[in-house]
Tab-separated table of C-alpha atoms in Angstrom:
chain	number	residue	atom	x	y	z
C	285	UNK	CA	-3.254	0.811	-3.038
C	286	UNK	CA	-5.808	2.938	-1.217
C	287	UNK	CA	-6.838	6.073	-3.150
C	288	UNK	CA	-7.135	9.320	-1.206
C	289	UNK	CA	-7.836	11.892	-3.933
C	290	UNK	CA	-7.326	12.584	-7.618
C	291	UNK	CA	-5.724	15.600	-9.251
C	292	UNK	CA	-8.725	16.799	-11.276
C	293	UNK	CA	-11.349	19.059	-9.742
C	294	UNK	CA	-14.823	19.031	-11.291
C	295	UNK	CA	-16.241	22.260	-12.690
C	296	UNK	CA	-19.756	21.577	-11.428
C	297	UNK	CA	-21.077	20.250	-8.146
C	298	UNK	CA	-21.629	16.468	-8.413
C	299	UNK	CA	-25.130	16.436	-6.927
C	300	UNK	CA	-26.019	12.961	-8.230
C	301	UNK	CA	-22.778	11.459	-6.945
C	302	UNK	CA	-23.430	12.938	-3.509
C	303	UNK	CA	-27.018	11.669	-3.607
C	304	UNK	CA	-25.909	8.128	-4.480
C	305	UNK	CA	-23.451	8.126	-1.589
C	306	UNK	CA	-26.113	9.407	0.811
C	307	UNK	CA	-28.626	6.769	-0.311
C	308	UNK	CA	-26.097	3.981	0.211
C	309	UNK	CA	-25.218	5.313	3.659
C	310	UNK	CA	-28.889	5.752	4.605
C	311	UNK	CA	-29.794	2.191	3.561
C	312	UNK	CA	-26.866	0.740	5.505
C	313	UNK	CA	-27.370	2.732	8.702
C	314	UNK	CA	-31.171	2.810	8.843
C	315	UNK	CA	-32.242	-0.386	7.049
C	316	UNK	CA	-29.452	-2.892	7.666
C	317	UNK	CA	-27.675	-2.199	10.970
C	318	UNK	CA	-30.713	-2.790	13.157
C	319	UNK	CA	-31.481	-6.216	11.683
C	320	UNK	CA	-30.601	-9.595	13.132
C	321	UNK	CA	-28.455	-11.940	11.042
C	322	UNK	CA	-31.545	-13.877	9.980
C	323	UNK	CA	-33.399	-10.712	8.982
C	324	UNK	CA	-30.351	-9.447	7.100
C	325	UNK	CA	-30.056	-12.706	5.178
C	326	UNK	CA	-33.747	-12.492	4.271
C	327	UNK	CA	-33.269	-8.912	3.066
C	328	UNK	CA	-30.340	-9.936	0.866
C	329	UNK	CA	-32.251	-12.883	-0.569
C	330	UNK	CA	-35.263	-10.703	-1.366
C	331	UNK	CA	-33.441	-7.691	-2.783
C	332	UNK	CA	-30.150	-9.173	-4.009
C	333	UNK	CA	-29.487	-10.744	-7.398
C	334	UNK	CA	-29.433	-14.533	-7.136
C	335	UNK	CA	-27.885	-16.090	-10.271
C	336	UNK	CA	-29.623	-19.469	-9.852
C	337	UNK	CA	-32.995	-17.743	-9.655
C	338	UNK	CA	-32.338	-15.815	-12.880
C	339	UNK	CA	-31.020	-18.914	-14.656
C	340	UNK	CA	-34.030	-20.980	-13.569
C	341	UNK	CA	-36.448	-18.350	-14.859
C	342	UNK	CA	-34.701	-18.252	-18.229
C	343	UNK	CA	-34.704	-22.041	-18.517
C	344	UNK	CA	-38.325	-22.538	-17.516
C	345	UNK	CA	-39.844	-19.472	-19.142
C	346	UNK	CA	-40.991	-18.089	-15.783
C	347	UNK	CA	-41.820	-14.369	-15.639
C	348	UNK	CA	-38.688	-12.240	-15.476
C	349	UNK	CA	-40.356	-9.056	-14.211
C	350	UNK	CA	-40.077	-9.940	-10.483
C	351	UNK	CA	-36.365	-10.584	-11.000
C	352	UNK	CA	-35.623	-7.187	-12.534
C	353	UNK	CA	-36.092	-5.104	-9.383
C	354	UNK	CA	-33.184	-6.775	-7.501
C	355	UNK	CA	-30.801	-5.655	-10.256
C	356	UNK	CA	-31.417	-2.117	-8.962
C	357	UNK	CA	-31.978	-2.689	-5.250
C	358	UNK	CA	-28.866	-4.859	-4.921
C	359	UNK	CA	-26.711	-1.816	-5.763
C	360	UNK	CA	-27.726	-0.109	-2.524
C	361	UNK	CA	-27.083	-2.995	-0.124
C	362	UNK	CA	-23.734	-3.773	1.503
C	363	UNK	CA	-22.395	-6.667	3.517
C	364	UNK	CA	-20.484	-4.715	6.137
C	365	UNK	CA	-18.470	-1.647	7.068
C	366	UNK	CA	-15.476	-2.475	4.872
C	367	UNK	CA	-17.673	-3.270	1.876
C	368	UNK	CA	-19.555	0.009	2.249
C	369	UNK	CA	-16.522	2.135	3.106
C	370	UNK	CA	-14.409	0.890	0.203
C	371	UNK	CA	-17.176	1.405	-2.330
C	372	UNK	CA	-18.080	4.880	-1.114
C	373	UNK	CA	-14.425	5.963	-1.033
C	374	UNK	CA	-13.960	5.024	-4.688
C	375	UNK	CA	-17.274	6.629	-5.670
C	376	UNK	CA	-16.359	9.845	-3.816
C	377	UNK	CA	-12.964	10.126	-5.521
C	378	UNK	CA	-13.833	9.104	-9.083
C	379	UNK	CA	-17.562	9.743	-9.453
C	380	UNK	CA	-17.499	13.546	-9.375
C	381	UNK	CA	-15.357	13.864	-12.512
C	382	UNK	CA	-17.389	11.294	-14.433
C	383	UNK	CA	-20.590	13.142	-13.524
C	384	UNK	CA	-18.977	16.431	-14.540
C	385	UNK	CA	-18.220	15.023	-17.987
C	386	UNK	CA	-21.551	13.265	-18.550
C	387	UNK	CA	-23.950	15.665	-16.851
C	388	UNK	CA	-26.269	14.810	-13.985
C	389	UNK	CA	-28.972	12.754	-15.708
C	390	UNK	CA	-26.581	10.898	-18.000
C	391	UNK	CA	-24.384	10.052	-15.025
C	392	UNK	CA	-27.302	8.517	-13.129
C	393	UNK	CA	-28.248	6.464	-16.190
C	394	UNK	CA	-24.603	5.482	-16.669
C	395	UNK	CA	-24.262	4.399	-13.026
C	396	UNK	CA	-27.388	2.244	-13.047
C	397	UNK	CA	-26.587	0.613	-16.392
C	398	UNK	CA	-23.066	-0.265	-15.255
C	399	UNK	CA	-24.481	-1.815	-12.097
C	400	UNK	CA	-26.960	-3.920	-14.065
C	401	UNK	CA	-24.294	-5.066	-16.543
C	402	UNK	CA	-21.998	-5.931	-13.646
C	403	UNK	CA	-24.682	-8.117	-12.057
C	404	UNK	CA	-25.384	-9.786	-15.421
C	405	UNK	CA	-21.691	-10.558	-15.802
C	406	UNK	CA	-21.731	-12.193	-12.376
C	407	UNK	CA	-24.806	-14.250	-13.335
C	408	UNK	CA	-23.122	-15.429	-16.551
C	409	UNK	CA	-19.976	-16.435	-14.656
C	410	UNK	CA	-21.883	-18.133	-11.799
C	411	UNK	CA	-25.210	-19.292	-13.288
C	412	UNK	CA	-25.915	-21.912	-10.607
C	413	UNK	CA	-24.944	-19.857	-7.566
C	414	UNK	CA	-27.673	-19.602	-4.898
C	415	UNK	CA	-25.807	-16.792	-3.126
C	416	UNK	CA	-27.266	-13.289	-3.605
C	417	UNK	CA	-24.900	-10.681	-5.007
C	418	UNK	CA	-25.200	-7.257	-3.390
C	419	UNK	CA	-23.280	-4.002	-3.388
C	420	UNK	CA	-22.505	-1.001	-5.550
C	421	UNK	CA	-19.234	-2.515	-6.766
C	422	UNK	CA	-20.412	-3.201	-10.331
C	423	UNK	CA	-21.710	0.339	-10.751
C	424	UNK	CA	-18.591	1.852	-9.200
C	425	UNK	CA	-16.398	-0.345	-11.403
C	426	UNK	CA	-18.240	1.292	-14.294
C	427	UNK	CA	-17.318	4.700	-12.891
C	428	UNK	CA	-13.676	3.574	-12.795
C	429	UNK	CA	-13.889	2.372	-16.393
C	430	UNK	CA	-15.369	5.692	-17.482
C	431	UNK	CA	-12.652	7.583	-15.606
C	432	UNK	CA	-9.972	5.358	-17.137
C	433	UNK	CA	-10.822	6.263	-20.739
C	434	UNK	CA	-11.529	9.938	-20.070
C	435	UNK	CA	-9.100	11.310	-17.498
C	436	UNK	CA	-5.945	9.514	-18.561
C	437	UNK	CA	-3.702	12.446	-17.526
C	438	UNK	CA	-5.006	12.461	-13.943
C	439	UNK	CA	-2.895	11.356	-11.017
C	440	UNK	CA	-4.087	9.542	-7.902
C	441	UNK	CA	-2.694	10.236	-4.449
C	442	UNK	CA	-2.699	6.826	-2.787
C	443	UNK	CA	-1.458	4.919	0.215
C	444	UNK	CA	0.915	2.351	-1.253
C	445	UNK	CA	2.263	-0.619	0.718
C	446	UNK	CA	6.068	-0.803	0.686
C	447	UNK	CA	7.140	-3.949	2.527
C	448	UNK	CA	5.530	-3.528	5.980
C	449	UNK	CA	4.827	0.192	5.706
C	450	UNK	CA	2.338	2.462	3.938
C	451	UNK	CA	3.645	5.484	2.075
C	452	UNK	CA	1.947	8.306	0.178
C	453	UNK	CA	2.584	8.235	-3.541
C	454	UNK	CA	1.140	9.901	-6.639
C	455	UNK	CA	0.275	7.269	-9.233
C	456	UNK	CA	-0.884	7.968	-12.821
C	457	UNK	CA	-4.600	7.185	-13.010
C	458	UNK	CA	-4.165	4.872	-16.008
C	459	UNK	CA	-1.677	2.744	-14.065
C	460	UNK	CA	-3.739	2.755	-10.860
C	461	UNK	CA	-6.947	1.729	-12.648
C	462	UNK	CA	-5.257	-0.710	-15.043
C	463	UNK	CA	-3.742	-2.535	-12.070
C	464	UNK	CA	-7.112	-2.524	-10.325
C	465	UNK	CA	-8.761	-4.069	-13.405
C	466	UNK	CA	-6.060	-6.712	-13.858
C	467	UNK	CA	-6.488	-7.770	-10.225
C	468	UNK	CA	-10.252	-8.135	-10.728
C	469	UNK	CA	-9.735	-10.090	-13.956
C	470	UNK	CA	-7.146	-12.398	-12.390
C	471	UNK	CA	-9.305	-13.114	-9.348
C	472	UNK	CA	-12.356	-13.564	-11.555
C	473	UNK	CA	-10.539	-16.173	-13.635
C	474	UNK	CA	-9.363	-17.925	-10.460
C	475	UNK	CA	-12.930	-18.022	-9.121
C	476	UNK	CA	-14.183	-20.023	-12.122
C	477	UNK	CA	-12.919	-23.229	-10.542
C	478	UNK	CA	-16.161	-23.640	-8.641
C	479	UNK	CA	-14.929	-22.398	-5.271
C	480	UNK	CA	-17.507	-20.230	-3.501
C	481	UNK	CA	-16.061	-16.720	-3.262
C	482	UNK	CA	-17.602	-13.851	-1.280
C	483	UNK	CA	-16.420	-11.283	-3.856
C	484	UNK	CA	-18.296	-10.841	-7.153
C	485	UNK	CA	-15.148	-10.389	-9.244
C	486	UNK	CA	-16.938	-10.688	-12.580
C	487	UNK	CA	-19.363	-7.942	-11.587
C	488	UNK	CA	-16.302	-5.691	-11.263
C	489	UNK	CA	-14.933	-6.806	-14.635
C	490	UNK	CA	-18.272	-6.437	-16.403
C	491	UNK	CA	-18.988	-3.073	-14.799
C	492	UNK	CA	-15.546	-1.690	-15.729
C	493	UNK	CA	-15.864	-2.724	-19.386
C	494	UNK	CA	-19.426	-1.368	-19.512
C	495	UNK	CA	-18.167	1.922	-18.099
C	496	UNK	CA	-15.514	2.221	-20.811
C	497	UNK	CA	-18.084	1.666	-23.550
C	498	UNK	CA	-20.945	3.691	-22.070
C	499	UNK	CA	-18.664	6.646	-21.365
C	500	UNK	CA	-18.091	6.959	-25.100
C	501	UNK	CA	-21.762	6.451	-25.970
C	502	UNK	CA	-23.230	8.820	-23.371
C	503	UNK	CA	-20.693	11.674	-23.344
C	504	UNK	CA	-22.227	14.718	-25.065
C	505	UNK	CA	-20.477	15.400	-28.360
C	506	UNK	CA	-19.697	18.934	-27.269
C	507	UNK	CA	-17.454	17.529	-24.526
C	508	UNK	CA	-15.603	14.923	-26.601
C	509	UNK	CA	-12.184	16.167	-27.680
C	510	UNK	CA	-9.405	13.626	-27.590
C	511	UNK	CA	-10.486	11.463	-24.711
C	512	UNK	CA	-10.477	8.157	-26.594
C	513	UNK	CA	-7.132	7.806	-28.400
C	514	UNK	CA	-7.521	4.040	-28.876
C	515	UNK	CA	-11.111	3.947	-30.155
């Protein structure tokens, strides 16, 4: 399913969400597109999170400080048009409401923490991988997790495949996001067989779970009503 919009309009302008989208677009268009394949690979290896590098540092006691920066920079790098477009579409649709609930500063903190946790989950699931993980997917998965526990009455207008056709359909947000999470979890479990996979499924799973938890911890008490019926 491809989301097009949700049914809840934020009360305040989501300045941080817009800024995050603009930064991702700026990095892709002005820092990545002009590079050769070799230069792009070097950029990803320098600024992406490489699980084997993190694991080696932990095993040998090497300094961890140089490895911390990629946990942030990796969130603003993307591997292509589809990777960038999909991530920014989800952030545009779901991020504004999460920012509205958390507030601007808390939302930025929430976004970055979810991205870091997502990358850590990928490292734990693939400790020996020499392939750098890049992209905002872990952070955006956190946004989806936060939306899932907060805006359970929302509905998502989506393009839904029916046989060989796409049709517009309104889907309850809890169903849309629950299906999304199950797909990530299923593919993550399938990827544990040692097959190299270009998608960091466990970053999505870890980010989503982090988003669910952090949404509860960071939401100002004045805005908590009955958003967490199962906590």
